[in-house]
Amino acid sequence: MNARKILLVRHGNTFAPGETAVWVGARTDLPLVAKGLEQARTFGDAVRGAGLDVGPLRAGPLRRTREFVREAFGVAAEIDDRLTEIDYGKWEGRTTEDVIAELGREPVEAWNKRGVWPRAQGWKPDVDRIETNVAQVIGDLAALPDRTIPVVCSSQGILKFFAKRDAHFHARALSQADGKALSVPTGACCGTTLIEGRLRVDFWAQPPAPALLKDWAAGS
């Protein structure tokens, strides 16, 4: 059986304590704050502590993903524009409270909990383009000749499209009562295995820890 592990990670914090968090996507190129850099170091330490042989290190083009990889591993990421964060259109730069005040709670919760794309809000690229991009990234990683473990650093929105590649996991996640199963906190990682062209989610949105990563990498 041809299997390849792929390790996904969300970039670290871009808002410091006391700052107002807003929707940031492709048009908002924020750097990591001190906590975000610490999260990157924690991730890198966990990968090294698990003894993982990782590479390539892929990231979207925005500062927060590039800085996360450099801080974690001490080298520049391979930039992949297909991992660029979603442009949140009319929501970009606004607080969740402001969006809810205008549109109601349903479209915000539908996206956060179920990954439902909101209509007429100017988000881009479209769903089909993102799904194609993610499928192409996975296909490229599957074709690599060596057996190292690729690392993909992107945003929560893009990582949700990786989760959709495992239909069984995605269905289970949507059935969770708290509606948080698809969420990926900043600095959290997700372990996946690509088997004969199909992506399987092994663990999702977990704090990076050497024992977790070592056990995952050793699994079939």
Short mmCIF file of C-alpha atoms in Angstrom, two decimals:
data_model
loop_
_atom_site.label_atom_id
_atom_site.label_comp_id
_atom_site.label_asym_id
_atom_site.label_seq_id
_atom_site.Cartn_x
_atom_site.Cartn_y
_atom_site.Cartn_z
CA MET A 1 0.00 0.00 0.00
CA ASN A 2 1.39 3.36 -1.07
CA ALA A 3 0.97 5.79 1.85
CA ARG A 4 2.41 9.20 2.62
CA LYS A 5 2.05 11.22 5.80
CA ILE A 6 1.28 14.95 5.41
CA LEU A 7 1.45 17.26 8.41
CA LEU A 8 -0.77 20.35 8.35
CA VAL A 9 -0.39 23.33 10.68
CA ARG A 10 -2.16 26.63 11.13
CA HIS A 11 0.02 29.72 11.51
CA GLY A 12 0.38 31.36 14.93
CA ASN A 13 -1.31 34.36 16.52
CA THR A 14 -1.43 37.67 14.68
CA PHE A 15 -3.19 39.61 17.45
CA ALA A 16 -1.58 40.43 20.78
CA PRO A 17 -3.51 40.32 24.06
CA GLY A 18 -5.87 43.27 24.26
CA GLU A 19 -5.97 43.85 20.50
CA THR A 20 -9.30 43.60 18.70
CA ALA A 21 -9.40 40.51 16.50
CA VAL A 22 -10.89 40.97 13.04
CA TRP A 23 -11.35 38.78 9.99
CA VAL A 24 -8.02 38.62 8.20
CA GLY A 25 -7.53 36.86 4.91
CA ALA A 26 -5.66 37.29 1.65
CA ARG A 27 -5.76 41.12 1.71
CA THR A 28 -4.51 41.52 5.30
CA ASP A 29 -0.83 40.62 5.54
CA LEU A 30 -0.16 40.68 9.29
CA PRO A 31 3.06 39.44 10.92
CA LEU A 32 3.10 37.02 13.81
CA VAL A 33 3.01 38.58 17.27
CA ALA A 34 5.19 37.29 20.12
CA LYS A 35 2.71 34.51 20.96
CA GLY A 36 2.60 33.45 17.31
CA LEU A 37 6.39 33.15 17.17
CA GLU A 38 6.31 31.11 20.37
CA GLN A 39 3.71 28.81 18.81
CA ALA A 40 6.00 28.32 15.81
CA ARG A 41 8.92 27.36 18.07
CA THR A 42 6.69 24.94 19.96
CA PHE A 43 5.70 23.28 16.70
CA GLY A 44 9.30 23.02 15.50
CA ASP A 45 10.42 21.61 18.86
CA ALA A 46 7.65 19.00 18.73
CA VAL A 47 8.62 17.90 15.22
CA ARG A 48 12.27 17.59 16.21
CA GLY A 49 11.38 15.89 19.48
CA ALA A 50 9.42 13.29 17.56
CA GLY A 51 12.41 12.66 15.29
CA LEU A 52 10.43 13.38 12.15
CA ASP A 53 12.24 13.77 8.84
CA VAL A 54 10.19 16.57 7.32
CA GLY A 55 10.15 18.22 3.94
CA PRO A 56 9.28 20.00 1.84
CA LEU A 57 8.08 22.85 4.04
CA ARG A 58 5.22 24.49 2.12
CA ALA A 59 3.44 27.74 3.05
CA GLY A 60 1.19 30.34 1.54
CA PRO A 61 2.77 33.67 0.55
CA LEU A 62 1.55 35.81 3.46
CA ARG A 63 3.90 36.86 6.26
CA ARG A 64 2.19 34.90 8.99
CA THR A 65 2.70 31.56 7.28
CA ARG A 66 6.20 32.35 6.02
CA GLU A 67 7.30 33.58 9.44
CA PHE A 68 5.80 30.54 11.15
CA VAL A 69 7.87 28.12 9.07
CA ARG A 70 11.08 30.13 9.42
CA GLU A 71 10.68 30.45 13.18
CA ALA A 72 9.86 26.75 13.53
CA PHE A 73 12.63 25.35 11.34
CA GLY A 74 15.15 28.14 10.74
CA VAL A 75 14.76 28.01 6.96
CA ALA A 76 12.51 29.67 4.43
CA ALA A 77 9.35 27.90 3.35
CA GLU A 78 8.66 26.88 -0.21
CA ILE A 79 5.95 29.37 -1.18
CA ASP A 80 2.87 27.88 -2.80
CA ASP A 81 0.30 30.43 -3.97
CA ARG A 82 -2.36 27.72 -3.97
CA LEU A 83 -2.21 27.89 -0.15
CA THR A 84 -3.06 31.60 -0.09
CA GLU A 85 -5.72 32.39 2.47
CA ILE A 86 -9.30 33.11 1.49
CA ASP A 87 -10.13 36.71 0.64
CA TYR A 88 -13.01 37.36 3.05
CA GLY A 89 -14.54 40.08 0.91
CA LYS A 90 -16.99 42.23 2.86
CA TRP A 91 -15.95 40.57 6.13
CA GLU A 92 -12.25 41.40 5.79
CA GLY A 93 -11.02 43.73 8.51
CA ARG A 94 -14.29 43.59 10.46
CA THR A 95 -15.02 42.01 13.82
CA THR A 96 -17.31 39.00 14.05
CA GLU A 97 -19.69 41.11 16.12
CA ASP A 98 -19.95 43.66 13.30
CA VAL A 99 -20.64 40.96 10.73
CA ILE A 100 -23.32 39.40 12.93
CA ALA A 101 -24.93 42.80 13.52
CA GLU A 102 -25.33 43.24 9.76
CA LEU A 103 -26.09 39.71 8.57
CA GLY A 104 -27.24 37.80 11.63
CA ARG A 105 -25.52 34.90 13.35
CA GLU A 106 -26.44 32.13 10.91
CA PRO A 107 -23.92 32.79 8.07
CA VAL A 108 -21.05 33.22 10.55
CA GLU A 109 -21.88 30.04 12.44
CA ALA A 110 -22.51 28.16 9.18
CA TRP A 111 -18.96 28.92 8.06
CA ASN A 112 -17.28 28.44 11.44
CA LYS A 113 -19.05 25.21 12.31
CA ARG A 114 -19.81 23.58 8.95
CA GLY A 115 -17.58 25.31 6.41
CA VAL A 116 -20.58 26.69 4.48
CA TRP A 117 -19.48 29.41 2.06
CA PRO A 118 -21.55 32.61 2.54
CA ARG A 119 -23.37 33.98 -0.46
CA ALA A 120 -22.93 37.46 -1.95
CA GLN A 121 -20.17 38.47 0.45
CA GLY A 122 -17.38 38.78 -2.10
CA TRP A 123 -15.28 35.87 -0.83
CA LYS A 124 -12.74 34.61 -3.35
CA PRO A 125 -11.52 32.60 -5.06
CA ASP A 126 -14.61 30.45 -5.35
CA VAL A 127 -15.08 27.09 -3.66
CA ASP A 128 -14.30 25.11 -6.81
CA ARG A 129 -10.98 26.92 -7.24
CA ILE A 130 -9.92 26.25 -3.66
CA GLU A 131 -10.93 22.59 -3.87
CA THR A 132 -8.91 22.27 -7.07
CA ASN A 133 -5.91 24.00 -5.50
CA VAL A 134 -5.96 21.70 -2.48
CA ALA A 135 -6.31 18.62 -4.66
CA GLN A 136 -3.34 19.76 -6.75
CA VAL A 137 -1.17 20.41 -3.68
CA ILE A 138 -1.96 16.95 -2.35
CA GLY A 139 -1.25 15.41 -5.75
CA ASP A 140 2.11 17.18 -5.98
CA LEU A 141 3.11 15.96 -2.52
CA ALA A 142 2.04 12.42 -3.37
CA ALA A 143 4.35 12.44 -6.38
CA LEU A 144 7.49 13.31 -4.41
CA PRO A 145 10.12 10.60 -4.79
CA ASP A 146 11.33 10.46 -1.18
CA ARG A 147 9.54 9.39 1.99
CA THR A 148 9.98 12.52 4.08
CA ILE A 149 6.91 14.05 5.69
CA PRO A 150 5.73 17.26 3.98
CA VAL A 151 4.61 20.13 6.19
CA VAL A 152 1.87 22.46 4.94
CA CYS A 153 1.34 25.76 6.77
CA SER A 154 -1.76 27.75 5.91
CA SER A 155 -4.90 29.28 7.40
CA GLN A 156 -7.87 27.73 9.12
CA GLY A 157 -10.08 28.39 6.10
CA ILE A 158 -7.80 26.57 3.68
CA LEU A 159 -7.22 23.69 6.12
CA LYS A 160 -10.98 23.08 6.20
CA PHE A 161 -10.72 22.15 2.53
CA PHE A 162 -8.08 19.53 3.38
CA ALA A 163 -10.54 18.11 5.93
CA LYS A 164 -13.18 17.82 3.20
CA ARG A 165 -10.91 15.44 1.29
CA ASP A 166 -11.73 12.82 3.96
CA ALA A 167 -15.48 12.46 3.56
CA HIS A 168 -15.85 10.19 6.60
CA PHE A 169 -13.98 12.56 8.92
CA HIS A 170 -15.82 15.56 7.53
CA ALA A 171 -19.22 13.95 8.12
CA ARG A 172 -18.27 13.00 11.68
CA ALA A 173 -16.99 16.51 12.36
CA LEU A 174 -20.22 18.09 11.17
CA SER A 175 -22.20 15.82 13.49
CA GLN A 176 -20.45 17.07 16.62
CA ALA A 177 -22.86 18.94 18.87
CA ASP A 178 -20.49 21.77 19.77
CA GLY A 179 -19.83 22.61 16.13
CA LYS A 180 -16.12 23.09 16.73
CA ALA A 181 -14.68 19.90 15.29
CA LEU A 182 -13.47 21.58 12.08
CA SER A 183 -11.90 24.55 13.86
CA VAL A 184 -8.10 24.73 13.91
CA PRO A 185 -6.72 27.06 16.62
CA THR A 186 -3.60 29.05 15.83
CA GLY A 187 -0.49 26.89 16.14
CA ALA A 188 -2.46 23.63 16.13
CA CYS A 189 -1.59 20.81 13.76
CA CYS A 190 -3.38 18.04 11.89
CA GLY A 191 -1.97 14.66 10.89
CA THR A 192 -3.12 13.09 7.64
CA THR A 193 -2.19 10.08 5.54
CA LEU A 194 -2.50 9.92 1.78
CA ILE A 195 -3.32 6.35 0.71
CA GLU A 196 -3.69 5.52 -2.97
CA GLY A 197 -4.75 9.06 -3.74
CA ARG A 198 -7.22 9.41 -0.85
CA LEU A 199 -6.52 11.65 2.13
CA ARG A 200 -7.30 10.26 5.58
CA VAL A 201 -7.42 12.49 8.65
CA ASP A 202 -5.63 10.74 11.52
CA PHE A 203 -5.89 13.56 14.05
CA TRP A 204 -7.19 17.09 13.76
CA ALA A 205 -6.47 20.44 15.43
CA GLN A 206 -4.22 19.17 18.20
CA PRO A 207 -1.50 21.05 20.11
CA PRO A 208 1.87 19.88 18.74
CA ALA A 209 3.54 17.36 21.04
CA PRO A 210 6.44 14.97 20.35
CA ALA A 211 4.58 11.85 21.55
CA LEU A 212 1.56 12.62 19.37
CA LEU A 213 3.64 13.22 16.27
CA LYS A 214 5.88 10.21 16.84
CA ASP A 215 2.95 7.83 17.28
CA TRP A 216 1.22 9.28 14.22
CA ALA A 217 4.28 9.00 12.00
CA ALA A 218 4.81 5.39 13.07
CA GLY A 219 1.23 4.39 12.31
CA SER A 220 0.03 2.83 9.10
#
